[in-house]
Coordinates of C-alpha atoms in Angstrom, one line a residue:
Chain A
M14 CA 108.9 125.7 111.2
S15 CA 110.2 123.0 113.6
D16 CA 113.8 122.7 114.8
L17 CA 113.5 118.9 114.3
K18 CA 115.8 117.6 111.7
F19 CA 113.8 115.7 109.1
T20 CA 115.8 113.2 107.0
D21 CA 115.1 110.9 104.0
R22 CA 117.7 108.4 104.9
I23 CA 118.1 106.8 108.4
D24 CA 120.6 104.5 110.1
L25 CA 119.0 101.8 112.2
R26 CA 120.1 99.4 114.9
L27 CA 117.7 96.6 115.6
R28 CA 118.1 93.3 117.4
I29 CA 116.6 90.8 114.9
N30 CA 116.3 87.1 115.9
D31 CA 118.8 87.7 118.7
I32 CA 121.4 89.3 116.3
D33 CA 122.3 93.0 116.6
T34 CA 121.8 94.4 113.2
H35 CA 123.0 97.7 111.9
L36 CA 121.5 99.1 108.7
E37 CA 122.6 102.3 107.1
A38 CA 120.9 104.9 105.0
I39 CA 117.5 103.2 104.9
D40 CA 114.8 105.1 102.9
A41 CA 112.5 106.8 105.4
R42 CA 109.5 105.2 103.7
T43 CA 110.6 101.7 104.4
S44 CA 108.2 99.5 106.4
L45 CA 109.5 97.0 108.9
L46 CA 108.3 94.3 106.6
D47 CA 110.3 95.6 103.6
L48 CA 113.3 96.2 105.9
L49 CA 113.3 92.5 106.9
R50 CA 112.7 91.1 103.4
E51 CA 114.7 93.5 101.2
H52 CA 117.5 94.7 103.5
V53 CA 118.0 91.9 106.0
G54 CA 117.2 88.9 103.7
L55 CA 114.6 87.4 106.0
T56 CA 111.8 86.5 103.7
G57 CA 109.7 84.4 106.2
A58 CA 107.3 87.3 106.9
K59 CA 105.3 87.6 103.7
K60 CA 103.9 90.6 101.9
G61 CA 100.2 89.7 101.4
C62 CA 97.9 92.7 101.3
N63 CA 100.4 95.3 102.5
H64 CA 97.5 97.1 104.2
G65 CA 97.2 95.3 107.5
E66 CA 94.3 93.1 106.4
C67 CA 95.8 89.6 106.0
G68 CA 98.3 89.1 108.8
A69 CA 100.9 87.4 106.6
C70 CA 103.5 89.9 107.7
T71 CA 103.0 89.3 111.5
V72 CA 106.3 89.5 113.5
L73 CA 107.0 90.0 117.2
L74 CA 108.1 93.5 118.1
D75 CA 109.5 93.7 121.6
G76 CA 107.7 90.5 122.2
R77 CA 104.3 91.6 120.9
R78 CA 102.7 90.5 117.6
V79 CA 102.3 93.3 115.0
N80 CA 101.7 93.7 111.3
G81 CA 105.1 94.4 109.9
C82 CA 103.6 96.2 106.9
L83 CA 102.1 98.9 109.1
V84 CA 105.3 99.7 111.1
L85 CA 107.6 102.3 109.8
A86 CA 111.2 100.9 110.2
A87 CA 112.5 104.3 111.3
A88 CA 110.1 104.3 114.2
V89 CA 111.4 101.0 115.7
D90 CA 115.1 101.8 115.8
G91 CA 116.5 100.1 118.9
R92 CA 113.7 97.6 119.2
E93 CA 113.8 93.8 119.2
V94 CA 112.2 91.8 116.4
V95 CA 111.5 88.1 116.1
T96 CA 110.5 86.6 112.7
V97 CA 109.5 83.0 111.9
E98 CA 113.2 82.4 111.1
G99 CA 114.0 83.1 114.8
L100 CA 111.7 80.6 116.4
S101 CA 113.7 77.4 115.9
D102 CA 116.7 76.5 118.0
G103 CA 119.0 75.3 115.2
E104 CA 117.4 72.3 113.7
Q105 CA 115.1 72.0 116.8
L106 CA 111.7 73.4 115.8
H107 CA 109.7 75.6 118.1
P108 CA 106.8 73.7 119.7
V109 CA 104.3 75.7 117.6
Q110 CA 106.1 74.9 114.4
R111 CA 106.1 71.2 115.4
A112 CA 102.3 71.4 116.2
F113 CA 101.6 73.0 112.8
I114 CA 103.3 70.0 111.1
D115 CA 101.7 67.4 113.3
C116 CA 98.2 68.9 112.8
D117 CA 98.7 69.6 109.0
A118 CA 97.8 73.2 109.8
F119 CA 99.2 74.8 106.7
Q120 CA 98.8 74.5 102.9
C121 CA 100.4 76.9 100.4
G122 CA 102.7 78.4 103.0
F123 CA 102.1 82.1 102.2
C124 CA 100.1 82.7 105.4
T125 CA 101.8 80.1 107.5
P126 CA 104.7 82.2 108.9
G127 CA 102.3 84.9 110.1
Q128 CA 100.0 82.2 111.5
V129 CA 102.9 80.6 113.4
I130 CA 104.1 83.9 114.8
S131 CA 100.6 84.8 115.8
A132 CA 100.0 81.4 117.4
V133 CA 103.2 81.8 119.5
A134 CA 101.9 85.2 120.7
C135 CA 98.3 83.9 121.2
I136 CA 99.6 81.2 123.5
A137 CA 102.0 83.5 125.3
E138 CA 99.0 85.9 125.9
G139 CA 97.0 83.1 127.3
H140 CA 94.2 83.4 124.8
T141 CA 93.7 79.6 124.4
T142 CA 90.9 78.8 126.8
D143 CA 88.7 77.3 124.2
E144 CA 88.3 77.0 120.5
H145 CA 86.2 80.2 120.3
E146 CA 88.8 82.2 122.1
I147 CA 91.6 80.8 119.8
R148 CA 89.5 81.7 116.7
E149 CA 88.9 85.2 118.0
W150 CA 92.5 85.9 118.8
M151 CA 93.8 84.3 115.6
S152 CA 91.4 86.1 113.4
G153 CA 94.0 88.7 112.3
N154 CA 95.5 86.0 110.1
I155 CA 93.6 85.2 107.0
C156 CA 94.2 81.9 105.2
R157 CA 92.4 81.4 101.9
C158 CA 93.3 77.7 102.0
S159 CA 90.7 77.5 104.9
S160 CA 92.9 75.4 107.1
Y161 CA 91.4 77.1 110.1
P162 CA 90.3 73.9 111.9
Q163 CA 93.8 72.4 111.8
I164 CA 95.3 75.8 112.9
V165 CA 93.0 75.8 115.9
E166 CA 94.0 72.3 116.7
A167 CA 97.7 73.1 116.4
V168 CA 97.3 76.1 118.8
Q169 CA 95.5 73.9 121.2
A170 CA 98.2 71.2 121.0
A171 CA 101.1 73.6 121.3
A172 CA 99.4 75.4 124.2
A173 CA 98.9 72.1 126.0
S174 CA 102.5 71.1 125.5
E175 CA 103.7 74.5 126.8
N176 CA 101.5 74.1 129.9
E177 CA 102.9 70.6 130.5
R178 CA 106.4 72.2 130.6
I179 CA 105.5 74.6 133.4
P180 CA 106.7 73.1 136.6
S181 CA 103.9 72.5 139.1
Chain B
M21 CA 104.4 106.3 98.3
I22 CA 105.8 109.7 97.6
P23 CA 109.3 110.4 99.1
L24 CA 109.2 111.2 102.8
T25 CA 111.3 112.7 105.4
Y26 CA 111.2 111.6 109.0
A27 CA 112.0 113.0 112.4
R28 CA 111.3 111.7 115.9
A29 CA 110.0 114.1 118.5
T30 CA 111.4 113.7 121.9
T31 CA 109.1 116.2 123.6
L32 CA 105.5 117.2 123.2
D33 CA 106.6 120.7 122.3
E34 CA 108.7 119.5 119.5
A35 CA 105.8 117.4 118.2
L36 CA 103.4 120.4 118.4
D37 CA 105.8 122.7 116.6
A38 CA 106.2 120.2 113.8
A39 CA 102.6 119.3 113.6
H40 CA 101.6 122.9 112.9
D41 CA 103.1 122.5 109.4
P42 CA 100.3 121.3 107.0
G43 CA 102.8 119.1 105.1
T44 CA 103.6 117.1 108.2
A45 CA 101.8 114.0 109.2
V46 CA 101.9 112.8 112.8
L47 CA 102.9 109.1 113.4
A48 CA 101.7 107.3 116.5
G49 CA 100.8 103.6 116.0
G50 CA 101.0 103.9 112.2
T51 CA 98.1 101.6 111.4
E52 CA 96.2 104.3 109.5
L53 CA 99.0 106.6 108.5
L54 CA 101.0 104.2 106.4
N55 CA 97.9 103.3 104.4
W56 CA 97.0 107.0 103.9
L57 CA 100.5 107.6 102.6
R58 CA 100.2 104.5 100.3
L59 CA 96.8 105.5 98.9
G60 CA 97.5 109.2 98.6
I61 CA 94.9 110.1 101.2
T62 CA 97.3 112.5 102.7
D63 CA 99.8 114.5 100.7
A64 CA 102.1 115.0 103.6
D65 CA 105.8 114.6 102.8
R66 CA 107.1 114.8 106.3
V67 CA 106.4 112.4 109.2
V68 CA 106.9 113.5 112.8
D69 CA 107.0 110.4 115.0
I70 CA 105.5 111.1 118.4
S71 CA 105.5 107.4 119.5
R72 CA 108.3 108.0 122.0
V73 CA 107.2 111.3 123.5
P74 CA 107.4 110.6 127.3
G75 CA 104.3 110.8 129.4
L76 CA 101.7 110.1 126.8
D77 CA 101.5 106.3 127.3
R78 CA 100.2 106.3 130.9
I79 CA 96.9 105.4 132.4
E80 CA 96.2 107.3 135.6
P81 CA 93.2 107.6 138.0
L82 CA 91.4 110.9 138.2
P83 CA 89.8 112.4 141.3
G84 CA 86.2 111.4 141.6
G85 CA 86.8 107.9 140.2
G86 CA 87.6 108.8 136.6
L87 CA 90.5 107.7 134.4
R88 CA 92.9 109.5 132.2
I89 CA 94.3 107.4 129.3
G90 CA 97.3 108.9 127.6
T91 CA 96.9 109.2 123.8
L92 CA 99.7 106.7 123.0
V93 CA 98.3 103.8 125.1
R94 CA 97.9 100.8 122.8
L95 CA 94.4 99.5 122.4
N96 CA 95.2 96.1 123.8
D97 CA 96.7 97.8 126.9
V98 CA 93.6 100.0 127.4
A99 CA 91.4 96.8 127.3
A100 CA 93.8 94.9 129.6
H101 CA 93.9 97.6 132.3
P102 CA 92.1 96.4 135.5
S103 CA 90.2 99.6 136.0
V104 CA 88.8 99.6 132.5
A105 CA 87.8 96.0 132.8
R106 CA 86.1 96.6 136.1
D107 CA 84.5 100.1 135.7
W108 CA 84.1 100.6 132.0
P109 CA 83.4 97.2 130.4
V110 CA 81.8 98.8 127.4
L111 CA 85.2 100.2 126.4
R112 CA 87.0 96.9 126.9
M113 CA 84.3 95.1 124.8
A114 CA 84.5 97.7 122.0
I115 CA 88.3 97.4 121.9
H116 CA 88.3 93.6 121.8
K117 CA 85.9 93.8 118.8
S118 CA 88.2 96.2 117.0
A119 CA 90.5 95.1 114.2
S120 CA 92.9 92.2 115.2
A121 CA 95.2 91.4 118.0
Q122 CA 98.2 92.5 115.9
L123 CA 96.6 95.8 115.0
R124 CA 95.5 96.5 118.6
N125 CA 99.1 96.0 119.7
L126 CA 100.0 99.0 117.4
A127 CA 97.0 101.2 117.3
T128 CA 96.7 103.9 120.0
I129 CA 93.6 105.0 121.8
G130 CA 94.0 108.7 120.8
A131 CA 94.6 108.2 117.1
N132 CA 91.9 105.6 116.9
L133 CA 89.4 108.4 117.0
L134 CA 91.2 110.0 114.1
Q135 CA 90.7 107.1 111.7
K136 CA 88.9 108.0 108.5
T137 CA 85.9 106.5 106.9
R138 CA 86.1 103.0 105.4
C139 CA 83.9 104.0 102.5
A140 CA 85.3 102.0 99.6
Y141 CA 85.2 105.0 97.3
F142 CA 87.2 107.1 99.8
R143 CA 89.8 104.3 100.1
S144 CA 89.8 103.6 96.3
E145 CA 93.2 103.1 94.7
E146 CA 91.8 104.4 91.5
P147 CA 90.4 108.0 91.2
V148 CA 86.7 108.0 91.7
P149 CA 84.5 111.0 92.7
C150 CA 84.8 111.6 96.4
N151 CA 84.4 115.0 98.0
R152 CA 86.6 114.0 100.9
R153 CA 89.5 113.0 98.6
V154 CA 89.0 115.7 95.9
P155 CA 86.8 118.6 97.0
G156 CA 83.9 119.2 94.6
S157 CA 84.4 115.9 92.7
G158 CA 81.1 114.5 93.9
C159 CA 80.1 111.4 95.8
A160 CA 80.4 108.0 94.0
A161 CA 78.6 106.3 96.8
R162 CA 75.5 108.5 96.3
E163 CA 74.9 106.7 93.0
G164 CA 76.8 103.5 93.8
H165 CA 77.1 100.9 96.5
D166 CA 75.6 102.6 99.6
D167 CA 74.6 99.6 101.7
R168 CA 77.3 100.3 104.3
H169 CA 76.5 104.0 104.5
A170 CA 74.7 106.5 106.8
L171 CA 71.4 106.6 108.6
F172 CA 71.9 110.0 110.2
G173 CA 73.5 113.3 109.5
W174 CA 74.6 112.9 105.9
T175 CA 74.4 115.2 103.0
D176 CA 74.6 114.7 99.2
D177 CA 78.2 115.6 99.5
C178 CA 79.0 112.6 101.7
I179 CA 77.1 109.6 103.0
A180 CA 80.0 107.9 104.7
T181 CA 80.2 106.7 108.3
Q182 CA 82.9 106.8 111.0
P183 CA 84.2 103.3 111.7
S184 CA 85.8 103.4 115.2
D185 CA 84.5 101.0 117.8
P186 CA 86.1 102.6 120.8
A187 CA 84.6 106.0 119.8
V188 CA 81.1 104.6 120.2
A189 CA 81.9 103.3 123.6
L190 CA 83.5 106.6 124.6
A191 CA 80.4 108.5 123.3
A192 CA 78.2 106.4 125.5
L193 CA 80.5 107.1 128.4
D194 CA 80.4 110.9 127.9
A195 CA 84.2 110.7 127.6
H196 CA 86.3 113.7 126.7
V197 CA 89.2 114.3 124.4
V198 CA 92.0 116.4 126.0
T199 CA 94.0 118.3 123.4
R200 CA 97.2 120.3 123.5
T201 CA 98.4 123.1 121.3
A202 CA 101.5 125.3 121.4
T203 CA 99.5 127.9 123.4
G204 CA 97.2 125.7 125.5
G205 CA 94.6 123.0 124.9
R206 CA 91.0 122.1 125.5
R207 CA 88.6 119.4 126.6
I208 CA 86.2 118.3 123.9
A209 CA 83.3 115.9 124.4
V210 CA 83.7 112.8 122.3
T211 CA 80.1 113.4 121.1
E212 CA 81.3 116.7 119.7
F213 CA 84.7 115.6 118.4
H214 CA 83.7 114.4 114.9
V215 CA 82.4 116.8 112.2
L216 CA 79.3 115.9 110.3
P217 CA 79.2 116.4 106.5
A218 CA 76.8 119.3 106.9
D219 CA 79.6 121.2 108.6
G220 CA 82.0 120.3 105.8
V221 CA 83.7 117.3 104.3
D222 CA 87.1 119.0 104.4
R223 CA 87.9 117.6 107.8
D224 CA 86.8 114.7 110.1
T225 CA 87.2 116.2 113.5
V226 CA 87.2 119.6 115.2
L227 CA 91.0 119.4 115.7
E228 CA 92.8 122.5 114.4
P229 CA 96.2 122.4 112.7
G230 CA 98.9 122.0 115.3
E231 CA 96.4 120.6 117.9
L232 CA 97.3 117.1 119.1
V233 CA 95.2 114.7 121.2
E234 CA 97.0 114.3 124.6
A235 CA 94.6 112.0 126.5
I236 CA 91.1 110.5 126.7
E237 CA 89.3 111.2 130.0
L238 CA 86.6 108.9 131.4
D239 CA 84.2 110.3 133.9
A240 CA 82.6 108.3 136.7
P241 CA 82.7 104.5 136.4
A242 CA 80.0 102.8 134.4
P243 CA 80.1 99.2 135.4
C244 CA 76.6 98.5 133.8
S245 CA 77.7 99.0 130.3
A246 CA 78.1 96.9 127.1
Y247 CA 78.9 96.9 123.5
V248 CA 77.3 94.9 120.7
K249 CA 78.8 94.8 117.2
V250 CA 76.9 93.4 114.2
R251 CA 79.0 92.5 111.2
E252 CA 79.2 90.2 108.2
R253 CA 81.7 87.8 109.7
E254 CA 82.2 87.0 113.4
S255 CA 85.6 88.7 113.9
Y256 CA 88.1 91.1 112.3
E257 CA 85.5 93.1 110.4
Y258 CA 84.0 96.6 110.5
A259 CA 80.5 97.0 111.9
I260 CA 77.4 97.2 109.9
V261 CA 76.0 98.7 113.0
S262 CA 77.2 98.7 116.6
A263 CA 75.7 99.9 119.8
A264 CA 77.2 101.0 123.1
V265 CA 75.0 101.4 126.2
A266 CA 75.8 102.6 129.7
L267 CA 73.1 102.3 132.4
R268 CA 72.4 103.3 135.9
L269 CA 69.9 101.0 137.6
R270 CA 67.8 101.7 140.7
D271 CA 67.7 99.3 143.6
D272 CA 64.5 97.7 142.2
G273 CA 66.2 97.1 138.8
V274 CA 64.5 99.7 136.7
I275 CA 66.5 102.1 134.6
D276 CA 67.6 105.3 136.3
S277 CA 69.5 106.7 133.4
A278 CA 70.7 105.4 130.1
R279 CA 73.3 106.5 127.5
I280 CA 72.9 104.8 124.1
A281 CA 75.2 105.4 121.2
L282 CA 75.2 103.8 117.7
G283 CA 78.3 103.2 115.5
S284 CA 78.7 103.1 111.8
V285 CA 75.5 105.0 111.2
A286 CA 76.9 108.5 110.8
M287 CA 80.2 110.4 110.6
R288 CA 80.2 110.5 114.4
P289 CA 78.9 108.1 117.1
W290 CA 75.2 108.7 117.2
R291 CA 73.5 109.1 120.6
L292 CA 69.8 108.1 120.7
A293 CA 68.7 111.0 123.0
E294 CA 65.0 110.3 122.7
A295 CA 65.4 106.6 123.6
E296 CA 67.6 107.6 126.5
R297 CA 64.8 109.8 127.9
R298 CA 62.0 107.3 127.3
V299 CA 63.7 104.2 128.9
V300 CA 64.0 105.9 132.3
G301 CA 61.8 104.1 134.8
L302 CA 61.4 101.0 132.6
A303 CA 62.7 97.5 133.4
P304 CA 65.6 96.6 131.0
D305 CA 63.5 93.7 129.6
D306 CA 60.3 95.7 129.2
D307 CA 59.0 95.7 125.6
A308 CA 58.6 99.4 126.0
V309 CA 62.4 99.6 125.7
T310 CA 62.2 98.4 122.1
S311 CA 59.4 101.0 121.4
A312 CA 61.7 103.7 122.9
I313 CA 64.5 102.7 120.6
E314 CA 62.2 102.5 117.6
A315 CA 60.9 106.0 118.4
A316 CA 64.5 107.3 118.3
L317 CA 65.2 105.5 115.1
A318 CA 62.1 107.0 113.5
Q319 CA 64.3 110.2 113.1
A320 CA 66.7 108.3 110.9
R321 CA 67.0 109.2 107.3
P322 CA 68.6 106.2 105.5
V323 CA 70.1 106.4 102.1
A324 CA 68.6 104.0 99.5
G325 CA 70.8 101.0 100.4
S326 CA 71.1 101.5 104.2
A327 CA 67.5 101.1 105.3
Y328 CA 68.1 97.5 106.3
K329 CA 70.5 98.8 109.0
L330 CA 67.5 100.2 111.0
A331 CA 66.4 96.8 112.0
I332 CA 70.0 95.8 113.0
A333 CA 70.4 99.1 114.9
R334 CA 67.2 98.4 116.9
G335 CA 68.3 94.9 117.7
A336 CA 71.9 95.9 118.6
A337 CA 70.7 98.7 120.9
R338 CA 68.2 96.5 122.6
R339 CA 70.8 93.7 123.0
A340 CA 73.5 96.1 124.3
L341 CA 71.0 97.5 126.8
M342 CA 70.0 94.1 128.2
T343 CA 73.6 93.0 128.3
A344 CA 74.6 96.1 130.2
A345 CA 71.8 95.4 132.7
G346 CA 72.9 91.9 133.1
V347 CA 69.7 90.5 131.6
R348 CA 70.1 87.7 129.1
P349 CA 69.0 89.1 125.7

């Protein structure tokens, strides 16, 4: 038997949306998604399928998009998390949020937070060369409202505005 | 999910020690394990987290032009590596057709090979007969929906298929899995890594208890290689059939050697050995290539619902071969 100490309750320190967050005695089964929603009170990331199939729970972990439902909270102690709540600067919306509004790229709102986070990452990764590439790299976010054309448009618009801001 | 206890290994030895206990599940990326725990596919009640064990997340060149990819390297990072992009395009293509961007940021190359079948009966949230879930309970797919099931190597105990995309590419590259145990380790050909139903449905791979995947090793570069995945929707979907091809071409453009593997047709990536022999000396766009693939597929034994996959397999293999050769399919 291993010398490792296995525990069913875990203390965690995470930096969430630029705030150092200390959580005590978290059940070892808790997913990052449940941690955010149930323990931190950030309900932007949604619990859709809870199996990694829909993308509604997408958050940035150390700057990279992941499915929050498939991440064990205990495993990401010390890491940095950004949720949809962390994108805006006060009342100033993130350019991707602005583009989603301008392009009417959302409907019921359940998939939108994950779509927005994924779009932020998709642009940062540089996967916005054309509509096909955007569709491919946004395919991990499923929206039953079928607002895909507007979402592609929003990603294109936000990517263009981000590029405009890069000094030549 | 049943109650769990958790510990984080800080060394490979700690991980190996803990993994030897049958009630302990090993956590790397988590994309499979959390669902196994939720569905009761594993009854482990302890999780040992190996995701921060140092040294397992590196990609390093090997003497002779090969590449060693640490087991913990995330799929997107494997695909983005300049050597992989240049020398093993089939692996990059297979990874980019796997899952979604989010999942590829979590999933690791080593554990990807350990994912279990996507057979809906195996993954069922309600109890249904499945010899992999409950030994001796039968196979619901045998009398049920079997259109996503095997063409090769199945038995009445199980007609499922292995769903990994990277595994198919690695099989066509003659890649090896390097393992570690408390007392040593071994090097296993990817083509020999998965266990067919005839050899038992009580396990998916030849890994023994307490044996962990340490790295994947690629042999000599295979720049003429390609992956074709056929599925019901364009993206973010498992394959109906996929095909990976790695070629060597002579100066006059004819095929010097070919390695052809099919995915989602058996519980392991399936090499078409007869086609590999028969295409040598042919031009990639020769009609005889299709005949060679057909001859190899004549050995298939579809289940009732999977016969349609033969035509898809033939087309996918042909298209992958022509893409690998740089010929427009």
